[in-house]
Amino acid sequence: MSRKIVAANWKMHGSRAMVESWIRLIRPIEGVELVLFPPVGYIGLANEILSRHAPFLALGAQNVHEAAAGAFTGEASAEMVADLGGRYVIAGHLERRRYSGESDARIANKVRAAYRAGLQPILCVGETLAERSAGEAEAVVARQLTAVTAGLNGPERTTLIVAYEPVWAIGTGKSASALQVEEMHNCIRGILSAAGDIGKDKEMTVLYGGSVSETSADGLFQGPSVDGALVGGVALDGARFMKIGESLRRAKRL
Ligand code: 13P
């Protein structure tokens, strides 16, 4: 069975006080996994607070270095994230590709590092508006995806979670249409199946990210190929994040 997930990517936002107040607002939602990606420095604190107030909430890192340890000033490894209580890692987010120059090859190494440390990677893929206008959206996403799946073994490919985040929808207030999302998610599922010993379609988990709000969520989650969302700006507000989780529960009849 695919997993149903709503995840909050705080990006470089937050404070100790916000970690505490946000977690205190979060309630379990039947059938939905709730995940918080705070800045890495807050994972330990978040883990302490959620053990008291929201033990069902999972934590993750927005990025990791591919090495387990070493002379890499300013970096943190997947092993360290696991040690802090994290269970997930985002790899290949647009902002890492754009501002830190991360290549497909580097992102593939980070996904492998996550598995090495026993963490669940969420791989972000997505095309720019220019690429979409040129009719290249599916080719771009296919390249980003196969660069990663090529280096994974069978079980890893089966459990890889993919988040389709079109560049033009991130932080713009304009999410992709339900039809655009459905088309690309089906394309992603096809590529994952073709990548080899992948389980059946139903077992894959594919999320959507890009200007998801409590208003756009209802329509997006109607798509049978959408298993949840990776939420940026709106997820800074715990109450609004909860509404998106509730929307997923309703849409999937969980
Ligand atoms: P927004 O929800 O702010 O568009 O951000 C999406 C995103 O980048 C999630 O990883």
Short mmCIF file of N, CA and C and ligand atoms in Angstrom, two decimals, residues 9 11 90 93 95 165 169-172 209-212 230-234, ligand 1:
data_model
loop_
_atom_site.label_atom_id
_atom_site.label_comp_id
_atom_site.label_asym_id
_atom_site.label_seq_id
_atom_site.Cartn_x
_atom_site.Cartn_y
_atom_site.Cartn_z
N ASN A 9 7.68 21.41 5.34
CA ASN A 9 9.06 21.82 5.11
C ASN A 9 9.18 23.29 5.54
N LYS A 11 11.78 25.03 5.70
CA LYS A 11 12.90 25.75 5.06
C LYS A 11 13.69 26.47 6.17
N ILE A 90 14.84 14.95 3.07
CA ILE A 90 14.48 15.48 1.75
C ILE A 90 15.77 15.53 0.92
N HIS A 93 15.72 18.98 -3.25
CA HIS A 93 14.79 20.10 -3.27
C HIS A 93 15.31 21.18 -4.23
N GLU A 95 15.53 24.28 -3.98
CA GLU A 95 16.39 25.31 -3.38
C GLU A 95 17.80 24.80 -3.14
N GLU A 165 7.54 18.55 -7.37
CA GLU A 165 7.46 19.97 -7.02
C GLU A 165 7.85 20.81 -8.23
N ALA A 169 5.73 26.41 -9.30
CA ALA A 169 4.64 26.39 -8.31
C ALA A 169 5.16 26.60 -6.89
N ILE A 170 6.47 26.57 -6.70
CA ILE A 170 7.02 26.68 -5.35
C ILE A 170 7.06 28.13 -4.90
N GLY A 171 6.35 28.41 -3.83
CA GLY A 171 6.38 29.75 -3.24
C GLY A 171 5.73 30.82 -4.10
N THR A 172 4.96 30.44 -5.09
CA THR A 172 4.36 31.42 -6.00
C THR A 172 2.88 31.68 -5.69
N GLY A 209 4.12 18.95 -4.21
CA GLY A 209 4.51 20.14 -3.45
C GLY A 209 4.54 21.35 -4.36
N GLY A 210 4.16 22.51 -3.82
CA GLY A 210 4.16 23.74 -4.61
C GLY A 210 2.88 24.50 -4.37
N SER A 211 2.93 25.47 -3.43
CA SER A 211 1.78 26.32 -3.11
C SER A 211 0.55 25.52 -2.69
N VAL A 212 0.79 24.45 -1.92
CA VAL A 212 -0.36 23.73 -1.36
C VAL A 212 -0.90 24.54 -0.18
N LEU A 230 3.92 17.89 0.23
CA LEU A 230 5.06 18.50 0.91
C LEU A 230 4.75 20.00 0.90
N VAL A 231 4.54 20.55 2.08
CA VAL A 231 3.99 21.90 2.19
C VAL A 231 5.04 22.86 2.74
N GLY A 232 5.23 23.99 2.08
CA GLY A 232 6.19 24.99 2.53
C GLY A 232 5.54 26.06 3.36
N GLY A 233 5.33 27.23 2.76
CA GLY A 233 4.87 28.42 3.48
C GLY A 233 3.68 28.21 4.40
N VAL A 234 2.63 27.58 3.91
CA VAL A 234 1.41 27.41 4.71
C VAL A 234 1.66 26.54 5.94
P1 13P B 1 5.43 26.32 -0.85
O1 13P B 1 4.36 25.43 -0.24
O2 13P B 1 5.77 27.50 0.00
O3 13P B 1 5.13 26.64 -2.26
O4 13P B 1 6.77 25.42 -0.86
C1 13P B 1 6.75 24.15 -1.40
C2 13P B 1 8.01 23.47 -1.09
O5 13P B 1 9.07 23.84 -1.56
C3 13P B 1 7.94 22.30 -0.19
O6 13P B 1 9.15 21.62 -0.16
#
